[in-house]
Amino acid sequence: MSITLHSLTATSGLLALRRHHDAMGVAMERLTTGKRINRAKDDPAGMIVATNLGLRRMHLDAVIKKADQASATLDAAEGGLAEVQSMLTDLEGLVVNSANRGGMSDEERRANEGAADSVLQAIDYLVGTFAFGGRPILAEGFEVHSADLNVSFAGLGDAQAPRDALGLRELGLGESMNLMSGDLEAAQGAIKAASSKVATMRAGIGNTQRYELGARMNAMRVEMENTAAAQSLIEDADWAHETAELIRSRVLADATMQAIQISRSHAADMVTALLG
């Protein structure tokens, strides 16, 4: 009977020892990987939720990157338009200066006319060649359309004749609003209208960046932070808990091993006594 009890005790002890070693292995794996869920069997339902949260994070990250790129493109477009507006201001100054025809010589007016034509050519060149990411955005604009993001900038619409898009064709040499003999009042009005158009386009870019892109990106970043926190709560290991579990399992394993050794020692003593 005693030998049978010893056999049962030893078997129970070995089973308990295996459980404690398994618990130690789980705790060590979680501490090594930093994850509470390392395979589906650790928490099947939690794995599904964590996976879905991870997919949502990846989607949000992709949308945020696309929004950042759109914002950078708008920054570039606004910078190009600011330069166009600066040149329009210079052009208006030449028109105002040329309006004093009685106090200027033909050479001075001709110099102003040449300068004005150079400004118009510079506007044509800038709008026609200003590119971001290989695309002439001042002329053609750009757009981003998806389920989560809709951003567009129309551009001036004509890379071949930007001055036409701005209503400035008649300011050229020999045209009706030239600075030598043309209608300077009409020229000044055309320049003001062009400057107003450019200013409106710049304001539109600012509104898009601040109220559409900015608000959307802020909301997505908050959602991404919350999603990451929820995913971490589900799948990441609790370092304090796992460390305590590792120590607990190790102590129990040591105690179980000692109990098995004591049981074996008692059994050996009993056999010796019986044989003696």
mmCIF file of C-alpha atoms in Angstrom:
data_model
loop_
_atom_site.group_PDB
_atom_site.id
_atom_site.type_symbol
_atom_site.label_atom_id
_atom_site.label_comp_id
_atom_site.label_asym_id
_atom_site.label_seq_id
_atom_site.Cartn_x
_atom_site.Cartn_y
_atom_site.Cartn_z
ATOM 1 C CA MET A 1 0.000 0.000 0.000
ATOM 2 C CA SER A 2 2.779 2.455 0.878
ATOM 3 C CA ILE A 3 4.608 1.682 -2.338
ATOM 4 C CA THR A 4 1.414 2.341 -4.287
ATOM 5 C CA LEU A 5 0.964 5.663 -2.501
ATOM 6 C CA HIS A 6 4.556 6.555 -3.328
ATOM 7 C CA SER A 7 3.949 5.759 -6.981
ATOM 8 C CA LEU A 8 0.880 8.000 -7.067
ATOM 9 C CA THR A 9 2.731 10.775 -5.252
ATOM 10 C CA ALA A 10 5.650 10.587 -7.663
ATOM 11 C CA THR A 11 3.357 10.617 -10.675
ATOM 12 C CA SER A 12 1.415 13.602 -9.334
ATOM 13 C CA GLY A 13 4.672 15.353 -8.561
ATOM 14 C CA LEU A 14 6.026 14.805 -12.061
ATOM 15 C CA LEU A 15 2.805 16.119 -13.594
ATOM 16 C CA ALA A 16 2.942 19.176 -11.347
ATOM 17 C CA LEU A 17 6.609 19.681 -12.246
ATOM 18 C CA ARG A 18 5.739 19.639 -15.947
ATOM 19 C CA ARG A 19 2.975 22.212 -15.389
ATOM 20 C CA HIS A 20 5.379 24.497 -13.565
ATOM 21 C CA HIS A 21 8.028 24.122 -16.286
ATOM 22 C CA ASP A 22 5.408 24.852 -18.955
ATOM 23 C CA ALA A 23 4.332 27.967 -17.042
ATOM 24 C CA MET A 24 7.971 29.037 -16.808
ATOM 25 C CA GLY A 25 8.366 28.539 -20.560
ATOM 26 C CA VAL A 26 5.291 30.629 -21.318
ATOM 27 C CA ALA A 27 6.431 33.440 -19.020
ATOM 28 C CA MET A 28 9.953 33.413 -20.471
ATOM 29 C CA GLU A 29 8.610 33.480 -24.035
ATOM 30 C CA ARG A 30 6.341 36.426 -23.248
ATOM 31 C CA LEU A 31 9.186 38.299 -21.586
ATOM 32 C CA THR A 32 11.435 37.566 -24.577
ATOM 33 C CA THR A 33 8.957 38.611 -27.279
ATOM 34 C CA GLY A 34 7.134 41.257 -25.267
ATOM 35 C CA LYS A 35 3.872 39.720 -26.482
ATOM 36 C CA ARG A 36 1.141 38.041 -24.459
ATOM 37 C CA ILE A 37 -0.246 36.446 -27.621
ATOM 38 C CA ASN A 38 2.482 34.636 -29.546
ATOM 39 C CA ARG A 39 0.257 32.041 -31.194
ATOM 40 C CA ALA A 40 -3.455 31.578 -31.679
ATOM 41 C CA LYS A 41 -3.875 29.146 -28.786
ATOM 42 C CA ASP A 42 -2.688 31.794 -26.310
ATOM 43 C CA ASP A 43 -5.946 33.729 -26.801
ATOM 44 C CA PRO A 44 -7.961 32.917 -29.955
ATOM 45 C CA ALA A 45 -10.516 35.703 -29.517
ATOM 46 C CA GLY A 46 -7.864 38.209 -28.492
ATOM 47 C CA MET A 47 -5.748 37.291 -31.512
ATOM 48 C CA ILE A 48 -8.660 38.084 -33.859
ATOM 49 C CA VAL A 49 -9.290 41.462 -32.231
ATOM 50 C CA ALA A 50 -5.572 42.346 -32.151
ATOM 51 C CA THR A 51 -5.168 41.364 -35.814
ATOM 52 C CA ASN A 52 -8.097 43.552 -36.859
ATOM 53 C CA LEU A 53 -6.713 46.454 -34.840
ATOM 54 C CA GLY A 54 -3.327 45.957 -36.497
ATOM 55 C CA LEU A 55 -4.921 46.079 -39.943
ATOM 56 C CA ARG A 56 -6.719 49.285 -38.988
ATOM 57 C CA ARG A 57 -3.426 50.812 -37.854
ATOM 58 C CA MET A 58 -1.798 49.923 -41.169
ATOM 59 C CA HIS A 59 -4.694 51.500 -43.057
ATOM 60 C CA LEU A 60 -4.562 54.681 -40.978
ATOM 61 C CA ASP A 61 -0.790 54.886 -41.422
ATOM 62 C CA ALA A 62 -1.162 54.627 -45.204
ATOM 63 C CA VAL A 63 -3.849 57.336 -45.285
ATOM 64 C CA ILE A 64 -1.783 59.640 -43.046
ATOM 65 C CA LYS A 65 1.253 59.220 -45.312
ATOM 66 C CA LYS A 66 -0.887 60.011 -48.342
ATOM 67 C CA ALA A 67 -2.301 63.067 -46.565
ATOM 68 C CA ASP A 68 1.221 64.214 -45.627
ATOM 69 C CA GLN A 69 2.245 63.915 -49.267
ATOM 70 C CA ALA A 70 -0.832 65.866 -50.379
ATOM 71 C CA SER A 71 -0.037 68.572 -47.820
ATOM 72 C CA ALA A 72 3.563 68.785 -49.067
ATOM 73 C CA THR A 73 2.283 69.131 -52.636
ATOM 74 C CA LEU A 74 -0.079 71.916 -51.570
ATOM 75 C CA ASP A 75 2.804 73.636 -49.766
ATOM 76 C CA ALA A 76 4.804 73.554 -52.992
ATOM 77 C CA ALA A 77 1.865 74.866 -55.032
ATOM 78 C CA GLU A 78 1.236 77.689 -52.566
ATOM 79 C CA GLY A 79 4.914 78.628 -52.678
ATOM 80 C CA GLY A 80 4.824 78.760 -56.479
ATOM 81 C CA LEU A 81 1.689 80.905 -56.454
ATOM 82 C CA ALA A 82 3.303 83.244 -53.922
ATOM 83 C CA GLU A 83 6.155 83.785 -56.383
ATOM 84 C CA VAL A 84 3.665 84.448 -59.199
ATOM 85 C CA GLN A 85 1.891 86.983 -57.001
ATOM 86 C CA SER A 86 5.194 88.677 -56.219
ATOM 87 C CA MET A 87 5.910 89.011 -59.940
ATOM 88 C CA LEU A 88 2.415 90.422 -60.509
ATOM 89 C CA THR A 89 3.177 93.063 -57.888
ATOM 90 C CA ASP A 90 6.357 93.963 -59.785
ATOM 91 C CA LEU A 91 4.365 94.100 -63.014
ATOM 92 C CA GLU A 92 1.793 96.429 -61.484
ATOM 93 C CA GLY A 93 4.604 98.685 -60.299
ATOM 94 C CA LEU A 94 5.893 98.947 -63.870
ATOM 95 C CA VAL A 95 2.399 99.842 -65.126
ATOM 96 C CA VAL A 96 1.935 102.518 -62.461
ATOM 97 C CA ASN A 97 5.368 103.932 -63.238
ATOM 98 C CA SER A 98 4.650 103.977 -66.968
ATOM 99 C CA ALA A 99 1.353 105.818 -66.429
ATOM 100 C CA ASN A 100 3.333 109.036 -65.950
ATOM 101 C CA ARG A 101 3.894 109.367 -69.668
ATOM 102 C CA GLY A 102 4.475 113.084 -69.581
ATOM 103 C CA GLY A 103 7.410 112.750 -67.210
ATOM 104 C CA MET A 104 9.097 109.809 -68.927
ATOM 105 C CA SER A 105 11.184 109.572 -72.045
ATOM 106 C CA ASP A 106 10.533 107.017 -74.764
ATOM 107 C CA GLU A 107 13.638 105.149 -73.670
ATOM 108 C CA GLU A 108 12.343 104.882 -70.103
ATOM 109 C CA ARG A 109 8.923 103.675 -71.252
ATOM 110 C CA ARG A 110 10.592 101.225 -73.618
ATOM 111 C CA ALA A 111 12.721 99.933 -70.747
ATOM 112 C CA ASN A 112 9.587 99.455 -68.646
ATOM 113 C CA GLU A 113 7.920 97.667 -71.539
ATOM 114 C CA GLY A 114 10.909 95.337 -71.842
ATOM 115 C CA ALA A 115 10.886 94.697 -68.107
ATOM 116 C CA ALA A 116 7.138 93.974 -68.185
ATOM 117 C CA ASP A 117 7.597 91.505 -71.026
ATOM 118 C CA SER A 118 10.381 89.811 -69.061
ATOM 119 C CA VAL A 119 8.037 89.480 -66.075
ATOM 120 C CA LEU A 120 5.345 87.944 -68.288
ATOM 121 C CA GLN A 121 7.868 85.503 -69.724
ATOM 122 C CA ALA A 122 9.024 84.622 -66.216
ATOM 123 C CA ILE A 123 5.416 83.924 -65.187
ATOM 124 C CA ASP A 124 4.950 81.743 -68.268
ATOM 125 C CA TYR A 125 8.134 79.828 -67.498
ATOM 126 C CA LEU A 126 7.413 79.406 -63.789
ATOM 127 C CA VAL A 127 3.845 78.186 -64.245
ATOM 128 C CA GLY A 128 4.752 75.957 -67.170
ATOM 129 C CA THR A 129 7.732 74.261 -65.522
ATOM 130 C CA PHE A 130 7.031 74.389 -61.786
ATOM 131 C CA ALA A 131 6.744 70.727 -60.846
ATOM 132 C CA PHE A 132 6.447 68.635 -57.710
ATOM 133 C CA GLY A 133 6.959 64.914 -57.940
ATOM 134 C CA GLY A 134 7.456 65.257 -61.684
ATOM 135 C CA ARG A 135 4.081 66.897 -62.260
ATOM 136 C CA PRO A 136 3.528 70.551 -63.317
ATOM 137 C CA ILE A 137 1.186 71.308 -60.451
ATOM 138 C CA LEU A 138 0.794 75.075 -61.013
ATOM 139 C CA ALA A 139 -0.526 74.472 -64.502
ATOM 140 C CA GLU A 140 -2.281 71.108 -64.192
ATOM 141 C CA GLY A 141 -3.037 70.947 -60.489
ATOM 142 C CA PHE A 142 -3.425 67.586 -58.769
ATOM 143 C CA GLU A 143 -6.008 65.521 -56.939
ATOM 144 C CA VAL A 144 -6.189 62.682 -54.430
ATOM 145 C CA HIS A 145 -9.445 60.762 -54.176
ATOM 146 C CA SER A 146 -10.071 57.772 -51.935
ATOM 147 C CA ALA A 147 -12.606 56.568 -49.403
ATOM 148 C CA ASP A 148 -10.760 58.428 -46.638
ATOM 149 C CA LEU A 149 -9.197 61.385 -48.428
ATOM 150 C CA ASN A 150 -10.373 63.836 -51.066
ATOM 151 C CA VAL A 151 -7.983 66.676 -51.910
ATOM 152 C CA SER A 152 -7.745 68.657 -55.126
ATOM 153 C CA PHE A 153 -6.064 71.762 -56.531
ATOM 154 C CA ALA A 154 -7.213 72.918 -59.953
ATOM 155 C CA GLY A 155 -4.098 74.829 -61.007
ATOM 156 C CA LEU A 156 -4.128 77.567 -63.640
ATOM 157 C CA GLY A 157 -5.155 75.108 -66.324
ATOM 158 C CA ASP A 158 -2.803 75.991 -69.191
ATOM 159 C CA ALA A 159 0.888 75.101 -69.129
ATOM 160 C CA GLN A 160 1.393 76.480 -72.659
ATOM 161 C CA ALA A 161 -0.099 79.936 -72.088
ATOM 162 C CA PRO A 162 -0.222 80.789 -68.374
ATOM 163 C CA ARG A 163 -0.610 84.520 -69.078
ATOM 164 C CA ASP A 164 -3.843 83.697 -70.921
ATOM 165 C CA ALA A 165 -5.133 81.828 -67.869
ATOM 166 C CA LEU A 166 -4.359 84.921 -65.795
ATOM 167 C CA GLY A 167 -5.921 87.317 -68.306
ATOM 168 C CA LEU A 168 -2.612 89.041 -69.082
ATOM 169 C CA ARG A 169 -2.121 88.335 -72.791
ATOM 170 C CA GLU A 170 -2.943 91.906 -73.817
ATOM 171 C CA LEU A 171 -0.045 93.261 -71.731
ATOM 172 C CA GLY A 172 2.531 91.805 -74.119
ATOM 173 C CA LEU A 173 4.592 93.718 -76.642
ATOM 174 C CA GLY A 174 2.391 95.243 -79.327
ATOM 175 C CA GLU A 175 -0.823 94.236 -77.553
ATOM 176 C CA SER A 176 -3.677 96.548 -76.550
ATOM 177 C CA MET A 177 -2.422 97.068 -72.986
ATOM 178 C CA ASN A 178 1.289 97.434 -73.737
ATOM 179 C CA LEU A 179 3.188 99.937 -71.624
ATOM 180 C CA MET A 180 4.308 102.103 -74.525
ATOM 181 C CA SER A 181 0.980 103.150 -76.010
ATOM 182 C CA GLY A 182 -1.663 100.814 -74.632
ATOM 183 C CA ASP A 183 -4.536 101.252 -72.162
ATOM 184 C CA LEU A 184 -2.648 101.332 -68.877
ATOM 185 C CA GLU A 185 -5.806 101.642 -66.784
ATOM 186 C CA ALA A 186 -7.072 98.420 -68.324
ATOM 187 C CA ALA A 187 -3.629 96.887 -67.822
ATOM 188 C CA GLN A 188 -3.672 97.753 -64.140
ATOM 189 C CA GLY A 189 -7.181 96.313 -63.797
ATOM 190 C CA ALA A 190 -6.096 93.079 -65.501
ATOM 191 C CA ILE A 191 -3.118 92.749 -63.181
ATOM 192 C CA LYS A 192 -5.274 93.354 -60.100
ATOM 193 C CA ALA A 193 -7.727 90.708 -61.322
ATOM 194 C CA ALA A 194 -4.880 88.244 -61.890
ATOM 195 C CA SER A 195 -3.425 88.975 -58.461
ATOM 196 C CA SER A 196 -6.856 88.517 -56.884
ATOM 197 C CA LYS A 197 -7.236 85.177 -58.679
ATOM 198 C CA VAL A 198 -3.865 83.983 -57.418
ATOM 199 C CA ALA A 199 -4.652 85.186 -53.884
ATOM 200 C CA THR A 200 -7.956 83.300 -53.980
ATOM 201 C CA MET A 201 -6.150 80.149 -55.095
ATOM 202 C CA ARG A 202 -3.649 80.525 -52.264
ATOM 203 C CA ALA A 203 -6.469 81.028 -49.770
ATOM 204 C CA GLY A 204 -8.163 77.903 -51.115
ATOM 205 C CA ILE A 205 -4.984 75.928 -50.527
ATOM 206 C CA GLY A 206 -4.768 77.300 -46.996
ATOM 207 C CA ASN A 207 -8.374 76.354 -46.261
ATOM 208 C CA THR A 208 -7.807 72.850 -47.596
ATOM 209 C CA GLN A 209 -4.697 72.375 -45.484
ATOM 210 C CA ARG A 210 -6.162 73.810 -42.314
ATOM 211 C CA TYR A 211 -9.769 72.678 -42.293
ATOM 212 C CA GLU A 212 -9.794 69.575 -44.477
ATOM 213 C CA LEU A 213 -6.377 67.968 -44.388
ATOM 214 C CA GLY A 214 -5.395 69.311 -40.979
ATOM 215 C CA ALA A 215 -8.589 68.312 -39.193
ATOM 216 C CA ARG A 216 -8.708 64.931 -40.926
ATOM 217 C CA MET A 217 -5.064 64.155 -40.175
ATOM 218 C CA ASN A 218 -5.446 65.156 -36.523
ATOM 219 C CA ALA A 219 -8.488 62.908 -36.165
ATOM 220 C CA MET A 220 -6.689 60.003 -37.846
ATOM 221 C CA ARG A 221 -3.612 60.437 -35.652
ATOM 222 C CA VAL A 222 -5.789 60.359 -32.525
ATOM 223 C CA GLU A 223 -7.556 57.245 -33.814
ATOM 224 C CA MET A 224 -4.210 55.652 -34.614
ATOM 225 C CA GLU A 225 -2.930 56.314 -31.089
ATOM 226 C CA ASN A 226 -6.088 54.864 -29.551
ATOM 227 C CA THR A 227 -5.974 51.861 -31.873
ATOM 228 C CA ALA A 228 -2.328 51.218 -31.016
ATOM 229 C CA ALA A 229 -3.112 51.469 -27.300
ATOM 230 C CA ALA A 230 -6.013 49.019 -27.621
ATOM 231 C CA GLN A 231 -3.899 46.574 -29.618
ATOM 232 C CA SER A 232 -1.083 46.805 -27.090
ATOM 233 C CA LEU A 233 -3.487 46.203 -24.206
ATOM 234 C CA ILE A 234 -4.677 42.988 -25.848
ATOM 235 C CA GLU A 235 -1.500 41.440 -27.242
ATOM 236 C CA ASP A 236 1.435 42.915 -25.321
ATOM 237 C CA ALA A 237 2.819 41.206 -22.247
ATOM 238 C CA ASP A 238 2.493 42.655 -18.748
ATOM 239 C CA TRP A 239 6.140 42.654 -17.716
ATOM 240 C CA ALA A 240 5.475 42.827 -13.983
ATOM 241 C CA HIS A 241 2.905 40.018 -14.123
ATOM 242 C CA GLU A 242 5.034 37.762 -16.328
ATOM 243 C CA THR A 243 8.136 38.337 -14.182
ATOM 244 C CA ALA A 244 6.160 37.441 -11.066
ATOM 245 C CA GLU A 245 4.714 34.386 -12.842
ATOM 246 C CA LEU A 246 8.206 33.261 -13.884
ATOM 247 C CA ILE A 247 9.513 33.548 -10.315
ATOM 248 C CA ARG A 248 6.415 31.821 -8.905
ATOM 249 C CA SER A 249 6.646 28.924 -11.374
ATOM 250 C CA ARG A 250 10.366 28.514 -10.706
ATOM 251 C CA VAL A 251 9.822 28.399 -6.933
ATOM 252 C CA LEU A 252 6.997 25.886 -7.326
ATOM 253 C CA ALA A 253 9.102 23.768 -9.682
ATOM 254 C CA ASP A 254 11.981 23.717 -7.180
ATOM 255 C CA ALA A 255 9.609 22.849 -4.332
ATOM 256 C CA THR A 256 7.985 20.080 -6.370
ATOM 257 C CA MET A 257 11.369 18.627 -7.277
ATOM 258 C CA GLN A 258 12.354 18.556 -3.615
ATOM 259 C CA ALA A 259 9.062 16.871 -2.731
ATOM 260 C CA ILE A 260 9.677 14.210 -5.380
ATOM 261 C CA GLN A 261 13.191 13.614 -4.085
ATOM 262 C CA ILE A 262 11.922 13.315 -0.498
ATOM 263 C CA SER A 263 9.217 10.894 -1.624
ATOM 264 C CA ARG A 264 11.783 8.774 -3.441
ATOM 265 C CA SER A 265 14.051 8.816 -0.403
ATOM 266 C CA HIS A 266 11.226 7.640 1.875
ATOM 267 C CA ALA A 267 10.317 4.900 -0.584
ATOM 268 C CA ALA A 268 13.912 3.725 -0.707
ATOM 269 C CA ASP A 269 14.087 3.668 3.080
ATOM 270 C CA MET A 270 10.874 1.667 3.211
ATOM 271 C CA VAL A 271 12.137 -0.908 0.720
ATOM 272 C CA THR A 272 15.371 -1.218 2.660
ATOM 273 C CA ALA A 273 13.432 -1.753 5.875
ATOM 274 C CA LEU A 274 11.232 -4.403 4.300
ATOM 275 C CA LEU A 275 14.171 -6.274 2.840
ATOM 276 C CA GLY A 276 16.163 -6.004 6.010
#
